[in-house]
Short mmCIF file of C-alpha atoms in Angstrom, two decimals:
data_model
loop_
_atom_site.label_atom_id
_atom_site.label_comp_id
_atom_site.label_asym_id
_atom_site.label_seq_id
_atom_site.Cartn_x
_atom_site.Cartn_y
_atom_site.Cartn_z
CA MET A 23 55.11 44.54 79.80
CA ALA A 24 56.21 47.47 81.97
CA GLU A 25 56.76 51.04 79.83
CA ARG A 26 60.02 52.40 80.32
CA ILE A 27 60.62 56.04 81.38
CA LEU A 28 64.46 57.42 81.01
CA ILE A 29 65.11 60.32 83.40
CA ILE A 30 67.77 62.46 81.90
CA GLU A 31 68.35 64.57 85.32
CA ASP A 32 71.20 65.90 87.50
CA GLU A 33 69.47 66.88 90.48
CA THR A 34 69.54 63.96 92.93
CA LYS A 35 66.96 64.77 94.56
CA ILE A 36 64.19 65.33 91.76
CA SER A 37 65.50 62.34 89.65
CA ASP A 38 64.70 60.16 93.14
CA PHE A 39 61.84 61.53 93.68
CA LEU A 40 60.79 60.82 90.23
CA ARG A 41 62.07 57.10 90.53
CA ARG A 42 60.07 56.36 93.48
CA GLY A 43 56.84 57.66 92.03
CA LEU A 44 56.69 56.35 88.48
CA ALA A 45 58.53 52.64 89.88
CA TYR A 46 55.22 52.94 92.42
CA GLU A 47 52.51 53.66 89.59
CA GLY A 48 54.40 50.38 87.41
CA TYR A 49 56.87 52.04 85.15
CA LYS A 50 60.15 50.72 84.59
CA VAL A 51 62.86 53.61 85.46
CA GLU A 52 66.14 54.47 84.65
CA ILE A 53 67.98 57.14 85.47
CA THR A 54 71.23 59.25 84.18
CA ASN A 55 72.88 62.61 85.38
CA ASP A 56 74.04 63.80 82.55
CA GLY A 57 73.28 65.09 79.14
CA GLU A 58 75.26 63.04 76.99
CA THR A 59 74.89 59.73 79.16
CA GLY A 60 71.03 60.13 78.78
CA LEU A 61 71.42 60.46 75.04
CA LYS A 62 73.85 56.91 74.36
CA ALA A 63 70.95 55.43 76.85
CA ALA A 64 68.22 56.50 75.19
CA LEU A 65 69.91 56.09 71.43
CA ASP A 66 70.82 52.21 72.75
CA ASN A 67 67.75 50.96 74.93
CA VAL A 68 64.91 52.82 73.14
CA PRO A 69 62.87 53.53 76.10
CA ASP A 70 58.91 54.41 75.50
CA LEU A 71 59.15 58.10 77.20
CA VAL A 72 62.19 60.24 78.13
CA ILE A 73 61.91 62.80 80.99
CA LEU A 74 64.10 65.13 80.35
CA ASP A 75 65.67 68.60 82.39
CA VAL A 76 67.00 71.29 80.43
CA MET A 77 70.29 72.74 82.32
CA LEU A 78 72.22 69.31 82.07
CA PRO A 79 76.33 69.19 82.46
CA GLY A 80 77.89 68.45 79.26
CA LEU A 81 75.31 68.68 77.09
CA ASP A 82 72.48 70.13 77.67
CA GLY A 83 68.67 68.94 77.66
CA LEU A 84 68.23 71.33 74.44
CA GLU A 85 70.49 69.58 72.43
CA VAL A 86 69.75 65.99 73.60
CA ALA A 87 66.02 65.86 72.44
CA ARG A 88 67.59 67.67 69.14
CA ARG A 89 69.69 64.71 68.93
CA LEU A 90 66.80 61.94 69.53
CA ARG A 91 64.08 63.73 67.27
CA SER A 92 66.58 63.17 64.41
CA GLY A 93 66.97 59.20 65.44
CA GLY A 94 63.25 58.85 66.05
CA GLU A 95 60.43 59.39 67.50
CA THR A 96 60.26 58.77 71.78
CA PRO A 97 58.33 60.99 73.65
CA ILE A 98 59.71 63.54 75.02
CA LEU A 99 58.76 65.68 78.42
CA MET A 100 61.30 68.26 79.41
CA LEU A 101 61.62 69.83 82.89
CA THR A 102 62.86 73.32 83.73
CA ALA A 103 62.96 76.33 85.89
CA LYS A 104 62.27 78.87 83.28
CA ASP A 105 59.14 79.50 82.82
CA THR A 106 58.97 82.46 79.90
CA VAL A 107 57.38 81.67 76.00
CA SER A 108 60.80 82.26 74.59
CA ASP A 109 62.32 79.50 76.56
CA LYS A 110 59.06 76.78 75.82
CA VAL A 111 59.36 77.75 72.44
CA LYS A 112 63.20 76.49 72.13
CA GLY A 113 61.87 73.52 74.16
CA PHE A 114 59.33 72.49 71.15
CA GLU A 115 61.80 73.78 68.60
CA SER A 116 64.20 71.79 70.01
CA GLY A 117 61.81 68.49 69.78
CA ALA A 118 60.22 68.44 73.20
CA ASP A 119 56.54 66.86 73.05
CA ASP A 120 55.71 68.66 76.45
CA TYR A 121 57.18 70.98 78.99
CA LEU A 122 56.97 70.91 82.39
CA VAL A 123 57.90 73.73 85.06
CA LYS A 124 59.78 73.34 88.00
CA PRO A 125 58.81 72.54 90.75
CA PHE A 126 55.76 70.96 89.91
CA ALA A 127 53.39 68.50 91.75
CA PHE A 128 54.04 64.51 90.83
CA GLU A 129 50.39 64.71 90.44
CA GLU A 130 50.49 66.64 87.21
CA LEU A 131 53.85 64.73 86.13
CA LEU A 132 52.22 61.84 86.13
CA ALA A 133 49.07 63.06 83.87
CA ARG A 134 51.40 64.18 81.38
CA VAL A 135 53.17 61.23 81.57
CA ARG A 136 50.20 58.91 80.47
CA ALA A 137 49.27 61.49 77.84
CA LEU A 138 52.17 61.13 76.41
CA LEU A 139 52.34 57.62 76.16
CA ARG A 140 48.69 57.38 75.21
CA ARG A 141 49.22 59.81 72.24
CA ASN A 142 52.29 57.19 71.18
CA LYS A 143 50.53 54.10 70.49
CA PRO A 144 48.63 53.91 67.54
CA VAL A 145 44.96 53.49 68.44
CA ASP A 146 43.45 52.07 65.21
CA GLN A 147 46.58 51.07 63.83
CA THR A 148 46.97 47.62 62.58
CA THR A 149 49.38 47.53 59.93
CA TYR A 150 52.73 48.56 59.61
CA ARG A 151 54.59 49.32 56.47
CA PHE A 152 58.46 49.71 55.83
CA ALA A 153 59.81 49.67 52.03
CA ASP A 154 58.23 46.97 50.75
CA LEU A 155 57.09 44.87 54.10
CA ALA A 156 54.08 45.11 55.37
CA LEU A 157 53.03 43.66 58.91
CA ASP A 158 49.50 43.01 60.40
CA THR A 159 49.10 42.92 64.12
CA LYS A 160 45.68 42.17 64.00
CA THR A 161 45.83 39.17 61.41
CA ARG A 162 49.23 38.17 62.34
CA GLU A 163 49.71 37.96 58.66
CA VAL A 164 53.35 39.59 57.09
CA SER A 165 54.11 39.95 53.42
CA ARG A 166 56.71 41.83 51.12
CA ALA A 167 56.02 43.53 47.77
CA GLY A 168 52.80 41.14 48.16
CA ARG A 169 54.64 38.03 48.92
CA LYS A 170 52.91 36.45 51.89
CA ILE A 171 55.58 35.11 54.73
CA ASP A 172 54.80 32.56 57.38
CA LEU A 173 55.97 33.65 60.36
CA THR A 174 56.17 31.95 64.34
CA THR A 175 54.67 33.35 66.82
CA LYS A 176 58.66 34.55 68.17
CA GLU A 177 59.52 35.92 64.48
CA PHE A 178 56.24 37.79 64.63
CA ASP A 179 57.33 39.27 67.69
CA LEU A 180 60.75 40.01 66.89
CA LEU A 181 59.82 41.47 63.11
CA HIS A 182 57.13 43.84 65.22
CA PHE A 183 59.59 45.14 67.89
CA PHE A 184 61.68 45.63 64.70
CA ILE A 185 59.26 47.38 62.42
CA MET A 186 58.18 49.67 65.17
CA HIS A 187 61.37 51.14 65.88
CA PRO A 188 62.16 51.62 61.91
CA ARG A 189 66.16 53.10 61.71
CA GLN A 190 66.67 52.56 65.30
CA VAL A 191 70.00 50.57 66.51
CA LEU A 192 68.02 47.78 68.82
CA SER A 193 71.08 46.68 71.43
CA ARG A 194 70.93 42.56 71.91
CA GLU A 195 69.94 43.25 75.66
CA LEU A 196 66.91 45.30 74.48
CA ILE A 197 65.65 42.61 72.32
CA TYR A 198 66.08 39.78 74.91
CA ASP A 199 64.27 41.91 77.22
CA ARG A 200 61.25 42.82 75.12
CA ILE A 201 61.52 39.61 73.40
CA TRP A 202 62.13 36.72 75.77
CA GLY A 203 61.40 39.30 79.17
CA TYR A 204 65.11 38.46 80.54
CA ASP A 205 68.42 38.72 79.10
CA PHE A 206 70.71 36.29 78.32
CA GLY A 207 73.62 37.25 79.59
CA GLY A 208 75.49 36.94 76.60
CA GLU A 209 75.46 32.81 76.87
CA SER A 210 72.87 32.26 74.38
CA ASN A 211 73.00 32.78 70.66
CA ILE A 212 69.14 32.43 70.57
CA LEU A 213 68.74 35.95 69.05
CA GLU A 214 71.33 35.13 66.19
CA VAL A 215 69.37 31.98 65.28
CA TYR A 216 66.04 33.74 65.13
CA ILE A 217 67.46 36.88 63.26
CA ARG A 218 68.63 34.07 60.54
CA TYR A 219 65.76 32.56 60.20
CA LEU A 220 63.46 35.88 59.32
CA ARG A 221 66.48 36.74 56.93
CA SER A 222 66.00 33.76 55.41
CA LYS A 223 62.15 33.99 55.15
CA LEU A 224 62.21 37.93 54.35
CA GLU A 225 64.99 37.24 51.56
CA ALA A 226 63.17 33.83 49.73
CA GLU A 227 63.05 35.45 46.54
CA GLY A 228 66.35 37.33 46.67
CA GLU A 229 65.20 40.87 48.34
CA ALA A 230 67.39 43.73 49.64
CA ARG A 231 68.32 43.03 53.38
CA LEU A 232 65.83 45.39 55.53
CA ILE A 233 67.49 43.85 58.93
CA GLN A 234 71.14 44.95 59.31
CA THR A 235 73.65 43.57 61.84
CA VAL A 236 75.61 46.92 63.87
CA ARG A 237 78.55 45.47 64.76
CA GLY A 238 79.06 45.39 69.01
CA VAL A 239 75.70 46.79 69.35
CA GLY A 240 72.43 44.73 68.05
CA TYR A 241 70.29 45.48 64.86
CA ALA A 242 68.07 47.85 63.30
CA LEU A 243 65.46 47.45 60.72
CA ARG A 244 66.48 49.82 57.75
CA GLU A 245 67.32 49.39 53.75
CA GLU A 246 70.83 49.10 52.55
#
């Protein structure tokens, strides 16, 4: 599945240049041109990587990075025309993972994108934990406080997606895209059905709810 990159950049020439180059490399690219819209897109759709300009209308890139970092671990590559040490320090302190000064060669940006995406992938980890829930991607076993839980393939994939993005609100559209590969356009309740299946199995012995409904948006794996 293509990795998703969100570009938050108000200079059209740069964003178009990046979109063409990254799309050619096989990435799925979304573009926003101001801080507020970009922040909302990142929180609603949880991309695999954010390319973020510092100088943006409205909410600047440093503040966008701070808010993104407070809500998740999405890698952030910051773009800026400033190359002083103090500017770089501000960028890293705001939550950026890497820093690229304009003008830059596309090959260098691509190398940094690949490095950040690679860094964000757990190499040896097969077991993920949240609260008393454990999920092993190698054996495809799931347990809660030691109680084994049998899941179908699609139930496992859905729970795996949640546990990879703990505490983040995942929109219905994003879940459809990642788990079923397309958007049902709001005409199907298949997601609600699978959420109900998962909850019934995860809460079979009266355990607290972990998959929370976020009204009007989607769902989140978080404790009540």
